[in-house]
């Protein structure tokens, strides 16, 4: 157990905002709780809730009970928006430098409190500790990037006016107001905050609805925002069933950011369209990896292991389809299977685990069903293929399938688990066509010794991000590069300029000086048209835009 673990005795990890009582006195029992209950009470108090109802949360690590999280009603969601709107007015009036400074303080808090954050992520999600660390790192990168580029993205800028010297035009970025963020369980820390940080920097408030399975991590993240100096009411957290509470968030927001399934994304898009508000949706994927004939086979095999099995495959950008050139197929498969079989599995807070647990019985059932269906229809298992209850209630072996065909569930449907299908290809045109097959378009990777060739091939693949000689980290970790999906993998982008401009309205202000854009006193419309025509011809000859 790490030195700062919240799973320790009450005084081992002091939290000045933690309560003194149990997480939920009405549910007190003799169960051995994984987390100190006064610590948990300090987190769950951040939920906007007046219902008196709670939701039990247990850990994928041995099924240990974690907390009873208060549940919000639709009235609570409405109250959260009232508080957020009140806070947003004064927040939008603060200087951009002040907002950026709070992000930089958050950057340092994330790194200082990383052991506590990692412990909580692992307890709630069951993922390997190294995967939990990457959440901290990505969030710190996000905070620093937007703080350092705040003026680049948000300062009012001059643009060319209609007539040089006579027309001054500028564009300002005005905050939307209150952003609704509905985040998933698979990356409970980074997804809880990474989309909201640029919203805050742009002068918005946030009402967040994290997934029920990972509320505690999201609540700790909200507590860190408070400690970094963001006004407490600026970031409201609600909890409850998606159809009820999530729907209320969409109904009250000025903009919605959702990460999750394509099916739910469609529903949210319709709700937003009815209200004429914008949304960004990062949805499902069936992500391809292409290993070209000139690839470094060992490096590609190592990259495939990370691309397929990071977070036990519960990653929106993880690889589920692996296309390998004939010339290197056998050598690649040998290396990939060998590396996969060498992975250490488990449900533990220890750094030694390479691949952790799935999050729930439902996720385990879904992965098992895909593998069993493929095997029953003739697919061959080259590695893995079964659950490992001896290691944890929801642990499933990293699995490599060969001979997967279109009649199998895992061929085109997202598995969202540690399962990949291997395919040979004969030519690169074929590989690109097969990579583009289907309705998704989130992430892809290409492995080749020729970077320029890989980048040229990438432009032919219909995915929002394409990595060359890396599975997903190169694009996801480059905060200036936008990240999102094409086709049924979503709309909108996180990261980069697009990731913050989505939370603003572009407002144009133009000032006309000396000469009006209209006939001057006594000038006829016909004469004015001739003068304007002559002016347009002159500006074109001068090379003006």
Short mmCIF file of C-alpha atoms in Angstrom, two decimals:
data_model
loop_
_atom_site.label_atom_id
_atom_site.label_comp_id
_atom_site.label_asym_id
_atom_site.label_seq_id
_atom_site.Cartn_x
_atom_site.Cartn_y
_atom_site.Cartn_z
CA UNK A 1 0.00 0.00 0.00
CA UNK A 2 1.36 3.40 -0.89
CA UNK A 3 2.24 5.84 1.83
CA UNK A 4 -0.61 8.21 0.95
CA UNK A 5 -3.29 5.60 0.40
CA UNK A 6 -6.84 6.60 1.44
CA UNK A 7 -7.37 2.92 2.23
CA UNK A 8 -5.36 3.29 5.40
CA UNK A 9 -6.28 4.25 8.93
CA UNK A 10 -8.22 7.52 9.48
CA UNK A 11 -5.15 9.56 10.40
CA UNK A 12 -2.83 8.10 7.79
CA UNK A 13 -4.17 10.29 5.02
CA UNK A 14 -5.55 13.43 6.63
CA UNK A 15 -8.01 15.42 4.55
CA UNK A 16 -8.98 18.75 6.12
CA UNK A 17 -12.34 18.62 4.35
CA UNK A 18 -13.20 15.03 5.30
CA UNK A 19 -16.06 14.38 7.69
CA UNK A 20 -15.78 12.59 11.01
CA UNK A 21 -18.57 10.04 10.55
CA UNK A 22 -19.01 6.95 8.40
CA UNK A 23 -19.71 7.24 4.69
CA UNK A 24 -23.37 6.42 5.30
CA UNK A 25 -24.50 5.82 8.90
CA UNK A 26 -27.70 4.10 7.73
CA UNK A 27 -25.64 1.45 5.97
CA UNK A 28 -23.07 0.90 8.69
CA UNK A 29 -22.14 -2.77 8.96
CA UNK A 30 -19.36 -5.09 9.93
CA UNK A 31 -18.13 -5.20 6.31
CA UNK A 32 -14.45 -4.46 5.89
CA UNK A 33 -14.51 -1.27 3.85
CA UNK A 34 -11.57 -0.75 1.51
CA UNK A 35 -11.46 3.00 2.15
CA UNK A 36 -11.50 4.98 5.36
CA UNK A 37 -15.12 6.00 5.77
CA UNK A 38 -14.52 9.51 7.07
CA UNK A 39 -12.35 10.07 4.01
CA UNK A 40 -15.18 8.88 1.77
CA UNK A 41 -17.70 11.09 3.57
CA UNK A 42 -15.52 14.09 2.78
CA UNK A 43 -15.81 13.24 -0.90
CA UNK A 44 -19.48 12.25 -1.17
CA UNK A 45 -20.51 15.47 0.54
CA UNK A 46 -19.63 17.18 -2.75
CA UNK A 47 -22.65 15.59 -4.52
CA UNK A 48 -25.70 17.84 -4.92
CA UNK A 49 -28.33 15.62 -3.31
CA UNK A 50 -31.43 16.06 -1.15
CA UNK A 51 -33.06 12.69 -1.83
CA UNK A 52 -31.62 10.73 1.07
CA UNK A 53 -31.06 7.88 -1.39
CA UNK A 54 -27.66 6.27 -1.92
CA UNK A 55 -25.98 3.92 -4.38
CA UNK A 56 -23.58 1.24 -3.17
CA UNK A 57 -20.19 1.11 -4.87
CA UNK A 58 -17.87 -1.88 -4.63
CA UNK A 59 -14.36 -2.45 -5.93
CA UNK A 60 -13.40 -4.88 -8.71
CA UNK A 61 -10.57 -5.80 -6.37
CA UNK A 62 -12.16 -8.65 -4.43
CA UNK A 63 -15.57 -6.99 -4.40
CA UNK A 64 -14.60 -4.86 -1.41
CA UNK A 65 -17.28 -2.28 -0.48
CA UNK A 66 -16.16 1.30 -1.07
CA UNK A 67 -19.00 3.70 -0.37
CA UNK A 68 -22.65 4.63 -0.50
CA UNK A 69 -22.87 7.58 -2.87
CA UNK A 70 -25.76 10.07 -2.43
CA UNK A 71 -28.13 10.21 -5.40
CA UNK A 72 -29.47 13.34 -7.08
CA UNK A 73 -33.00 14.04 -8.24
CA UNK A 74 -33.95 16.11 -11.26
CA UNK A 75 -34.67 18.93 -8.81
CA UNK A 76 -31.13 18.57 -7.45
CA UNK A 77 -29.79 18.86 -10.99
CA UNK A 78 -31.83 22.03 -11.48
CA UNK A 79 -30.39 23.42 -8.25
CA UNK A 80 -26.88 22.54 -9.41
CA UNK A 81 -27.45 24.63 -12.54
CA UNK A 82 -28.74 27.54 -10.45
CA UNK A 83 -25.57 27.47 -8.35
CA UNK A 84 -23.34 27.06 -11.37
CA UNK A 85 -24.94 29.97 -13.23
CA UNK A 86 -24.52 32.19 -10.20
CA UNK A 87 -20.84 31.30 -9.93
CA UNK A 88 -20.24 31.59 -13.68
CA UNK A 89 -21.17 35.29 -13.83
CA UNK A 90 -18.41 36.33 -11.45
CA UNK A 91 -15.96 33.75 -12.81
CA UNK A 92 -16.31 35.07 -16.36
CA UNK A 93 -15.42 38.51 -15.02
CA UNK A 94 -12.08 37.31 -13.63
CA UNK A 95 -8.95 37.83 -15.70
CA UNK A 96 -7.71 35.13 -18.03
CA UNK A 97 -4.39 35.15 -16.16
CA UNK A 98 -6.17 34.39 -12.89
CA UNK A 99 -7.99 31.44 -14.43
CA UNK A 100 -4.75 30.14 -15.97
CA UNK A 101 -2.96 30.42 -12.62
CA UNK A 102 -5.59 28.15 -11.03
CA UNK A 103 -4.91 25.55 -13.73
CA UNK A 104 -1.20 25.65 -12.98
CA UNK A 105 -1.89 25.17 -9.28
CA UNK A 106 -4.03 22.16 -10.21
CA UNK A 107 -1.14 20.80 -12.30
CA UNK A 108 1.09 20.76 -9.22
CA UNK A 109 -1.63 19.34 -6.97
CA UNK A 110 -2.16 16.44 -9.35
CA UNK A 111 1.51 15.54 -9.27
CA UNK A 112 1.80 16.07 -5.50
CA UNK A 113 -1.26 13.93 -4.75
CA UNK A 114 -0.63 11.28 -7.40
CA UNK A 115 -0.34 8.35 -5.00
CA UNK A 116 -3.73 9.14 -3.45
CA UNK A 117 -5.30 9.61 -6.87
CA UNK A 118 -3.81 6.41 -8.28
CA UNK A 119 -4.95 4.37 -5.28
CA UNK A 120 -8.50 5.59 -5.64
CA UNK A 121 -8.58 5.01 -9.41
CA UNK A 122 -7.35 1.44 -8.92
CA UNK A 123 -9.81 0.72 -6.13
CA UNK A 124 -12.74 1.92 -8.22
CA UNK A 125 -11.77 0.64 -11.68
CA UNK A 126 -9.53 -2.37 -11.02
CA UNK A 127 -7.02 -1.19 -13.64
CA UNK A 128 -3.28 -1.71 -13.38
CA UNK A 129 -1.47 0.93 -11.38
CA UNK A 130 0.64 1.99 -14.38
CA UNK A 131 -2.56 2.70 -16.33
CA UNK A 132 -3.92 4.74 -13.42
CA UNK A 133 -0.71 6.80 -13.36
CA UNK A 134 -1.23 7.72 -17.01
CA UNK A 135 -4.51 9.35 -16.01
CA UNK A 136 -2.69 11.66 -13.61
CA UNK A 137 -0.06 12.45 -16.22
CA UNK A 138 -2.58 13.20 -18.96
CA UNK A 139 -4.61 15.45 -16.70
CA UNK A 140 -1.52 17.38 -15.61
CA UNK A 141 -0.54 17.79 -19.27
CA UNK A 142 -4.03 19.10 -20.04
CA UNK A 143 -3.97 21.63 -17.20
CA UNK A 144 -0.53 22.92 -18.17
CA UNK A 145 -1.26 23.08 -21.90
CA UNK A 146 -4.39 25.18 -21.56
CA UNK A 147 -2.88 27.42 -18.88
CA UNK A 148 0.16 28.16 -21.05
CA UNK A 149 -1.86 28.69 -24.25
CA UNK A 150 -4.76 30.62 -22.71
CA UNK A 151 -4.07 33.90 -24.49
CA UNK A 152 -3.36 32.14 -27.79
CA UNK A 153 -6.81 30.58 -27.77
CA UNK A 154 -8.97 33.18 -26.03
CA UNK A 155 -7.59 36.68 -26.62
CA UNK A 156 -9.67 38.98 -28.79
CA UNK A 157 -8.03 39.11 -32.22
CA UNK A 158 -8.11 41.59 -35.05
CA UNK A 159 -9.25 40.41 -38.47
CA UNK A 160 -9.31 42.19 -41.79
CA UNK A 161 -12.11 44.72 -42.10
CA UNK A 162 -14.19 45.35 -45.20
CA UNK A 163 -12.14 48.42 -46.14
CA UNK A 164 -8.53 49.00 -44.97
CA UNK A 165 -8.28 51.78 -42.35
CA UNK A 166 -12.00 52.48 -42.58
CA UNK A 167 -13.32 49.22 -41.02
CA UNK A 168 -11.91 47.75 -37.82
CA UNK A 169 -13.06 44.17 -37.09
CA UNK A 170 -12.25 41.84 -34.21
CA UNK A 171 -13.42 38.49 -32.91
CA UNK A 172 -13.89 37.72 -29.23
CA UNK A 173 -14.49 34.39 -27.51
CA UNK A 174 -17.52 34.55 -25.21
CA UNK A 175 -18.21 31.68 -22.77
CA UNK A 176 -21.25 29.50 -23.46
CA UNK A 177 -22.39 29.65 -19.82
CA UNK A 178 -22.81 26.31 -18.04
CA UNK A 179 -21.40 23.18 -19.65
CA UNK A 180 -22.85 19.75 -18.90
CA UNK A 181 -20.26 16.98 -18.82
CA UNK A 182 -21.26 13.30 -18.74
CA UNK A 183 -18.14 11.19 -18.26
CA UNK A 184 -17.48 7.41 -18.38
CA UNK A 185 -16.01 4.92 -15.93
CA UNK A 186 -13.07 3.61 -17.95
CA UNK A 187 -10.76 6.57 -17.28
CA UNK A 188 -12.45 7.96 -14.17
CA UNK A 189 -9.91 10.68 -13.37
CA UNK A 190 -8.85 12.09 -16.70
CA UNK A 191 -12.33 11.85 -18.24
CA UNK A 192 -13.87 13.47 -15.17
CA UNK A 193 -11.75 16.61 -15.61
CA UNK A 194 -9.94 16.82 -18.94
CA UNK A 195 -12.95 18.07 -20.90
CA UNK A 196 -13.96 20.47 -18.14
CA UNK A 197 -10.64 22.27 -17.67
CA UNK A 198 -10.78 24.19 -20.97
CA UNK A 199 -14.43 24.97 -20.23
CA UNK A 200 -13.40 26.60 -16.95
CA UNK A 201 -10.52 28.46 -18.56
CA UNK A 202 -12.92 29.88 -21.16
CA UNK A 203 -15.07 31.35 -18.37
CA UNK A 204 -17.77 28.69 -18.07
CA UNK A 205 -19.14 26.78 -15.11
CA UNK A 206 -19.67 22.99 -15.17
CA UNK A 207 -22.33 20.56 -14.01
CA UNK A 208 -20.73 17.12 -14.12
CA UNK A 209 -22.34 13.70 -14.03
CA UNK A 210 -19.65 11.01 -13.66
CA UNK A 211 -20.45 7.33 -14.11
CA UNK A 212 -21.95 5.69 -11.04
CA UNK A 213 -19.15 3.09 -10.85
CA UNK A 214 -16.38 5.64 -10.40
CA UNK A 215 -17.94 8.56 -8.53
CA UNK A 216 -15.31 8.75 -5.80
CA UNK A 217 -12.46 9.49 -8.19
CA UNK A 218 -14.51 12.22 -9.86
CA UNK A 219 -15.37 13.68 -6.46
CA UNK A 220 -11.72 13.74 -5.42
CA UNK A 221 -10.94 15.53 -8.68
CA UNK A 222 -13.61 18.13 -7.85
CA UNK A 223 -12.08 18.57 -4.40
CA UNK A 224 -8.70 19.25 -6.01
CA UNK A 225 -10.30 21.98 -8.13
CA UNK A 226 -11.49 23.63 -4.91
CA UNK A 227 -8.01 23.39 -3.43
CA UNK A 228 -6.47 24.83 -6.59
CA UNK A 229 -8.51 27.99 -6.10
CA UNK A 230 -11.50 27.51 -8.39
CA UNK A 231 -14.73 28.75 -6.74
CA UNK A 232 -16.49 25.76 -5.17
CA UNK A 233 -19.85 26.41 -6.84
CA UNK A 234 -18.24 26.64 -10.27
CA UNK A 235 -18.04 22.84 -10.57
CA UNK A 236 -21.20 21.03 -9.50
CA UNK A 237 -21.38 17.22 -9.27
CA UNK A 238 -24.61 15.23 -9.56
CA UNK A 239 -25.14 11.47 -9.37
CA UNK A 240 -27.81 9.07 -10.44
CA UNK A 241 -29.24 6.94 -13.26
CA UNK A 242 -28.23 8.11 -16.72
CA UNK A 243 -31.69 8.32 -18.30
CA UNK A 244 -33.00 10.48 -15.45
CA UNK A 245 -30.07 12.53 -14.18
CA UNK A 246 -28.13 12.56 -17.44
CA UNK A 247 -31.24 13.71 -19.26
CA UNK A 248 -31.69 16.53 -16.77
CA UNK A 249 -28.08 17.63 -17.32
CA UNK A 250 -28.66 17.80 -21.07
CA UNK A 251 -31.91 19.70 -20.50
CA UNK A 252 -30.22 22.37 -18.38
CA UNK A 253 -26.86 22.88 -20.10
CA UNK A 254 -25.77 25.49 -22.62
CA UNK A 255 -23.42 22.93 -24.18
CA UNK A 256 -22.99 19.18 -23.59
CA UNK A 257 -19.81 17.11 -23.63
CA UNK A 258 -20.38 13.34 -23.58
CA UNK A 259 -18.02 10.38 -23.73
CA UNK A 260 -19.58 6.94 -24.05
CA UNK A 261 -21.48 4.64 -26.35
CA UNK A 262 -22.66 5.53 -29.84
CA UNK A 263 -26.23 4.56 -28.94
CA UNK A 264 -26.35 7.01 -26.02
CA UNK A 265 -24.53 9.64 -28.07
CA UNK A 266 -27.31 9.55 -30.65
CA UNK A 267 -29.92 10.21 -27.96
CA UNK A 268 -27.96 13.13 -26.56
CA UNK A 269 -27.43 14.59 -30.03
CA UNK A 270 -31.19 14.54 -30.61
CA UNK A 271 -31.87 16.23 -27.27
CA UNK A 272 -29.29 18.91 -28.00
CA UNK A 273 -30.70 19.46 -31.49
CA UNK A 274 -34.18 19.97 -30.03
CA UNK A 275 -32.76 22.70 -27.77
CA UNK A 276 -30.51 24.19 -30.49
CA UNK A 277 -27.40 23.82 -28.35
CA UNK A 278 -24.07 22.35 -29.34
CA UNK A 279 -22.48 19.13 -28.19
CA UNK A 280 -19.28 17.14 -28.55
CA UNK A 281 -19.56 13.35 -28.51
CA UNK A 282 -16.65 10.94 -28.25
CA UNK A 283 -18.22 7.57 -28.95
CA UNK A 284 -17.32 3.97 -29.82
CA UNK A 285 -14.57 2.55 -31.96
CA UNK A 286 -13.32 -0.64 -33.59
CA UNK A 287 -9.82 0.65 -33.99
CA UNK A 288 -7.42 -0.82 -36.59
CA UNK A 289 -3.67 -1.28 -36.44
CA UNK A 290 -1.67 -1.82 -39.63
CA UNK A 291 1.75 -3.52 -39.55
CA UNK A 292 3.42 -2.89 -42.92
CA UNK A 293 5.96 -5.20 -44.53
CA UNK A 294 8.88 -2.91 -43.59
CA UNK A 295 7.87 -2.57 -39.91
CA UNK A 296 10.23 -3.33 -37.04
CA UNK A 297 8.45 -6.51 -35.97
CA UNK A 298 9.59 -6.51 -32.34
CA UNK A 299 8.71 -2.86 -31.86
CA UNK A 300 5.33 -3.37 -33.51
CA UNK A 301 4.58 -6.38 -31.31
CA UNK A 302 5.43 -4.40 -28.19
CA UNK A 303 3.24 -1.53 -29.40
CA UNK A 304 0.40 -3.92 -30.13
CA UNK A 305 0.49 -5.25 -26.57
CA UNK A 306 0.08 -1.71 -25.23
CA UNK A 307 -2.46 -0.77 -27.87
CA UNK A 308 -4.68 -3.78 -27.23
CA UNK A 309 -4.31 -4.53 -23.54
CA UNK A 310 -3.80 -1.17 -21.79
CA UNK A 311 -6.54 -0.81 -19.19
CA UNK A 312 -7.63 -4.35 -20.12
CA UNK A 313 -8.83 -3.03 -23.46
CA UNK A 314 -11.34 -0.70 -21.80
CA UNK A 315 -10.06 2.30 -23.72
CA UNK A 316 -11.91 4.13 -26.46
CA UNK A 317 -8.78 4.29 -28.64
CA UNK A 318 -7.55 0.73 -27.99
CA UNK A 319 -6.82 -1.61 -30.90
CA UNK A 320 -9.38 -4.34 -31.66
CA UNK A 321 -8.46 -5.17 -35.30
CA UNK A 322 -4.87 -5.96 -36.24
CA UNK A 323 -3.91 -6.17 -39.93
CA UNK A 324 -0.44 -7.55 -40.68
CA UNK A 325 1.39 -7.76 -44.01
CA UNK A 326 1.98 -11.26 -45.38
CA UNK A 327 5.74 -10.74 -45.45
CA UNK A 328 5.99 -10.31 -41.65
CA UNK A 329 2.80 -12.02 -40.43
CA UNK A 330 4.31 -15.18 -38.94
CA UNK A 331 7.19 -13.39 -37.26
CA UNK A 332 4.86 -10.73 -35.87
CA UNK A 333 2.38 -13.28 -34.51
CA UNK A 334 5.16 -15.19 -32.74
CA UNK A 335 6.45 -12.03 -31.11
CA UNK A 336 2.98 -10.70 -30.23
CA UNK A 337 1.77 -13.97 -28.69
CA UNK A 338 4.99 -14.37 -26.73
CA UNK A 339 4.78 -10.86 -25.29
CA UNK A 340 1.09 -11.26 -24.50
CA UNK A 341 1.61 -14.52 -22.64
CA UNK A 342 4.35 -12.89 -20.56
CA UNK A 343 2.01 -10.23 -19.12
CA UNK A 344 1.34 -10.36 -15.39
CA UNK A 345 -2.37 -10.18 -14.53
CA UNK A 346 -4.21 -9.29 -11.37
CA UNK A 347 -6.48 -7.01 -9.39
CA UNK A 348 -4.08 -5.17 -7.13
CA UNK A 349 -2.69 -1.76 -6.19
CA UNK A 350 0.83 -3.04 -6.85
CA UNK A 351 3.03 -1.69 -9.65
CA UNK A 352 3.95 -5.23 -10.77
CA UNK A 353 0.60 -5.86 -12.52
CA UNK A 354 0.79 -5.40 -16.29
CA UNK A 355 -2.93 -5.79 -16.98
CA UNK A 356 -5.63 -5.28 -14.42
CA UNK A 357 -9.27 -6.22 -14.09
CA UNK A 358 -12.39 -5.44 -16.04
CA UNK A 359 -14.62 -3.13 -14.05
CA UNK A 360 -17.76 -5.20 -13.55
CA UNK A 361 -19.62 -8.44 -14.08
CA UNK A 362 -21.50 -6.85 -16.98
CA UNK A 363 -18.24 -6.03 -18.72
CA UNK A 364 -16.88 -9.51 -18.05
CA UNK A 365 -20.06 -11.06 -19.46
CA UNK A 366 -19.83 -8.94 -22.62
CA UNK A 367 -16.19 -9.87 -23.27
CA UNK A 368 -16.82 -13.55 -22.53
CA UNK A 369 -19.78 -13.60 -24.89
CA UNK A 370 -17.71 -12.15 -27.76
CA UNK A 371 -14.92 -14.69 -27.30
CA UNK A 372 -17.24 -17.67 -26.84
CA UNK A 373 -19.23 -16.69 -29.93
CA UNK A 374 -16.07 -16.38 -32.04
CA UNK A 375 -14.70 -19.74 -30.88
CA UNK A 376 -18.03 -21.48 -31.44
CA UNK A 377 -18.04 -20.19 -35.04
CA UNK A 378 -14.50 -21.33 -35.81
CA UNK A 379 -12.07 -18.66 -34.58
CA UNK A 380 -8.77 -19.88 -33.12
CA UNK A 381 -7.46 -18.67 -29.77
CA UNK A 382 -3.73 -17.95 -29.96
CA UNK A 383 -3.50 -16.58 -26.41
CA UNK A 384 -5.85 -16.17 -23.47
CA UNK A 385 -9.52 -16.78 -24.04
CA UNK A 386 -10.95 -17.20 -20.57
CA UNK A 387 -11.80 -15.51 -17.29
CA UNK A 388 -9.44 -15.79 -14.32
CA UNK A 389 -11.56 -15.67 -11.15
CA UNK A 390 -8.55 -16.94 -9.24
CA UNK A 391 -6.91 -13.53 -9.82
CA UNK A 392 -9.98 -11.33 -9.33
CA UNK A 393 -13.73 -11.50 -9.86
CA UNK A 394 -13.62 -9.72 -13.24
CA UNK A 395 -10.16 -10.57 -14.60
CA UNK A 396 -10.12 -11.85 -18.19
CA UNK A 397 -6.98 -13.06 -19.92
CA UNK A 398 -5.47 -10.95 -22.73
CA UNK A 399 -6.84 -12.70 -25.78
CA UNK A 400 -5.65 -12.97 -29.40
CA UNK A 401 -8.03 -14.43 -31.98
CA UNK A 402 -7.27 -15.60 -35.51
CA UNK A 403 -9.78 -16.54 -38.18
CA UNK A 404 -12.45 -14.06 -37.12
CA UNK A 405 -15.16 -13.68 -39.78
CA UNK A 406 -18.04 -11.33 -40.49
CA UNK A 407 -20.63 -13.63 -38.85
CA UNK A 408 -18.95 -13.28 -35.44
CA UNK A 409 -20.01 -10.70 -32.85
CA UNK A 410 -16.47 -9.39 -32.35
CA UNK A 411 -15.87 -8.80 -36.07
CA UNK A 412 -17.50 -5.35 -36.30
CA UNK A 413 -18.96 -4.68 -32.85
CA UNK A 414 -16.84 -3.00 -30.19
CA UNK A 415 -15.75 -5.50 -27.51
CA UNK A 416 -14.22 -2.95 -25.10
CA UNK A 417 -12.08 -5.58 -23.47
CA UNK A 418 -8.71 -7.34 -23.82
CA UNK A 419 -9.52 -9.02 -27.15
CA UNK A 420 -8.00 -8.48 -30.60
CA UNK A 421 -8.59 -10.12 -33.98
CA UNK A 422 -5.63 -10.81 -36.30
CA UNK A 423 -5.86 -10.58 -40.10
CA UNK A 424 -3.35 -10.93 -42.96
CA UNK A 425 -3.24 -8.46 -45.82
CA UNK A 426 -1.51 -8.67 -49.21
CA UNK A 427 -1.26 -5.02 -50.28
CA UNK A 428 -1.53 -1.62 -48.63
CA UNK A 429 -4.60 -0.60 -50.63
CA UNK A 430 -6.35 -3.67 -49.24
CA UNK A 431 -5.19 -2.84 -45.71
CA UNK A 432 -6.53 0.71 -45.93
CA UNK A 433 -9.86 -0.50 -47.31
CA UNK A 434 -10.25 -3.04 -44.52
CA UNK A 435 -9.22 -0.50 -41.88
CA UNK A 436 -11.93 1.84 -43.20
CA UNK A 437 -14.53 -0.92 -43.28
CA UNK A 438 -17.40 -0.51 -40.85
CA UNK A 439 -19.05 2.56 -39.37
CA UNK A 440 -16.51 3.69 -36.77
CA UNK A 441 -13.57 6.05 -37.16
CA UNK A 442 -11.89 6.92 -33.88
CA UNK A 443 -8.23 5.86 -33.78
CA UNK A 444 -5.78 3.91 -35.91
CA UNK A 445 -2.06 3.12 -35.92
CA UNK A 446 0.45 2.32 -38.63
CA UNK A 447 3.80 0.63 -38.12
CA UNK A 448 6.59 1.19 -40.66
CA UNK A 449 10.27 2.14 -40.78
CA UNK A 450 9.38 4.91 -43.25
CA UNK A 451 7.70 7.71 -41.30
CA UNK A 452 6.81 9.76 -44.38
CA UNK A 453 5.16 6.73 -45.96
CA UNK A 454 3.25 6.05 -42.77
CA UNK A 455 1.97 9.63 -42.58
CA UNK A 456 0.87 9.55 -46.23
CA UNK A 457 -1.02 6.31 -45.60
CA UNK A 458 -2.56 7.80 -42.45
CA UNK A 459 -4.30 10.50 -44.50
CA UNK A 460 -6.24 7.75 -46.30
CA UNK A 461 -7.64 6.26 -43.10
CA UNK A 462 -10.99 7.61 -41.93
CA UNK A 463 -10.15 8.06 -38.25
CA UNK A 464 -9.92 11.18 -36.14
CA UNK A 465 -6.47 10.23 -34.88
CA UNK A 466 -3.81 8.11 -36.55
CA UNK A 467 -0.51 7.23 -34.84
CA UNK A 468 2.61 6.17 -36.70
CA UNK A 469 4.81 3.72 -34.76
CA UNK A 470 2.69 4.19 -31.65
CA UNK A 471 -0.69 2.77 -30.71
CA UNK A 472 -2.47 5.84 -29.34
CA UNK A 473 -0.23 7.76 -26.95
CA UNK A 474 1.45 10.02 -29.51
CA UNK A 475 -1.79 11.75 -30.48
CA UNK A 476 -3.50 11.52 -27.08
CA UNK A 477 -0.47 12.96 -25.31
CA UNK A 478 0.03 15.80 -27.81
CA UNK A 479 -2.32 18.32 -26.26
CA UNK A 480 -2.09 20.73 -29.17
CA UNK A 481 -3.46 18.01 -31.47
CA UNK A 482 -7.27 17.64 -31.51
CA UNK A 483 -8.67 14.24 -30.63
CA UNK A 484 -12.07 12.84 -31.60
CA UNK A 485 -13.93 10.60 -34.00
CA UNK A 486 -15.25 10.50 -37.53
CA UNK A 487 -18.46 8.79 -38.66
CA UNK A 488 -20.19 6.90 -35.80
CA UNK A 489 -17.25 7.53 -33.48
CA UNK A 490 -18.55 10.98 -32.72
CA UNK A 491 -18.52 14.69 -33.44
CA UNK A 492 -16.36 17.46 -32.06
CA UNK A 493 -12.87 17.34 -30.63
CA UNK A 494 -11.09 17.54 -27.29
CA UNK A 495 -7.58 19.01 -26.97
CA UNK A 496 -6.00 21.78 -29.01
CA UNK A 497 -7.81 24.92 -30.13
CA UNK A 498 -10.92 22.91 -31.01
CA UNK A 499 -11.06 21.55 -27.46
CA UNK A 500 -11.53 24.99 -25.94
CA UNK A 501 -13.29 26.88 -28.74
CA UNK A 502 -16.22 24.43 -28.52
CA UNK A 503 -17.06 26.06 -25.16
CA UNK A 504 -17.19 29.58 -26.58
CA UNK A 505 -19.28 31.64 -28.94
CA UNK A 506 -17.36 33.59 -31.57
CA UNK A 507 -18.53 37.18 -31.33
CA UNK A 508 -17.57 39.60 -34.11
CA UNK A 509 -17.42 43.34 -33.43
CA UNK A 510 -16.76 45.78 -36.28
CA UNK A 511 -16.36 49.55 -36.14
CA UNK A 512 -16.87 51.67 -39.25
CA UNK A 513 -14.95 54.96 -39.45
CA UNK A 514 -15.13 58.09 -41.64
CA UNK A 515 -16.98 56.61 -44.63
CA UNK A 516 -20.23 54.66 -44.24
CA UNK A 517 -20.92 51.39 -46.04
CA UNK A 518 -23.81 53.10 -47.75
CA UNK A 519 -24.29 55.93 -50.24
CA UNK A 520 -22.80 59.16 -48.95
CA UNK A 521 -25.04 62.17 -48.65
CA UNK A 522 -26.56 62.94 -52.06
CA UNK A 523 -25.04 59.91 -53.82
CA UNK A 524 -27.44 57.71 -55.76
CA UNK A 525 -27.55 53.94 -55.26
CA UNK A 526 -26.34 53.47 -58.83
CA UNK A 527 -23.29 55.70 -58.28
CA UNK A 528 -22.59 54.01 -54.95
CA UNK A 529 -22.61 50.62 -56.69
CA UNK A 530 -20.09 51.87 -59.25
CA UNK A 531 -17.82 53.25 -56.51
CA UNK A 532 -18.06 50.01 -54.57
CA UNK A 533 -17.29 47.97 -57.70
CA UNK A 534 -14.19 50.06 -58.40
CA UNK A 535 -13.07 49.61 -54.80
CA UNK A 536 -13.47 45.84 -55.00
CA UNK A 537 -11.40 45.70 -58.19
CA UNK A 538 -8.68 47.80 -56.61
CA UNK A 539 -8.53 45.67 -53.47
CA UNK A 540 -8.23 42.54 -55.61
CA UNK A 541 -5.32 44.03 -57.58
CA UNK A 542 -3.64 44.95 -54.29
CA UNK A 543 -3.89 41.29 -53.18
CA UNK A 544 -6.25 41.93 -50.31
CA UNK A 545 -8.21 39.00 -48.92
#
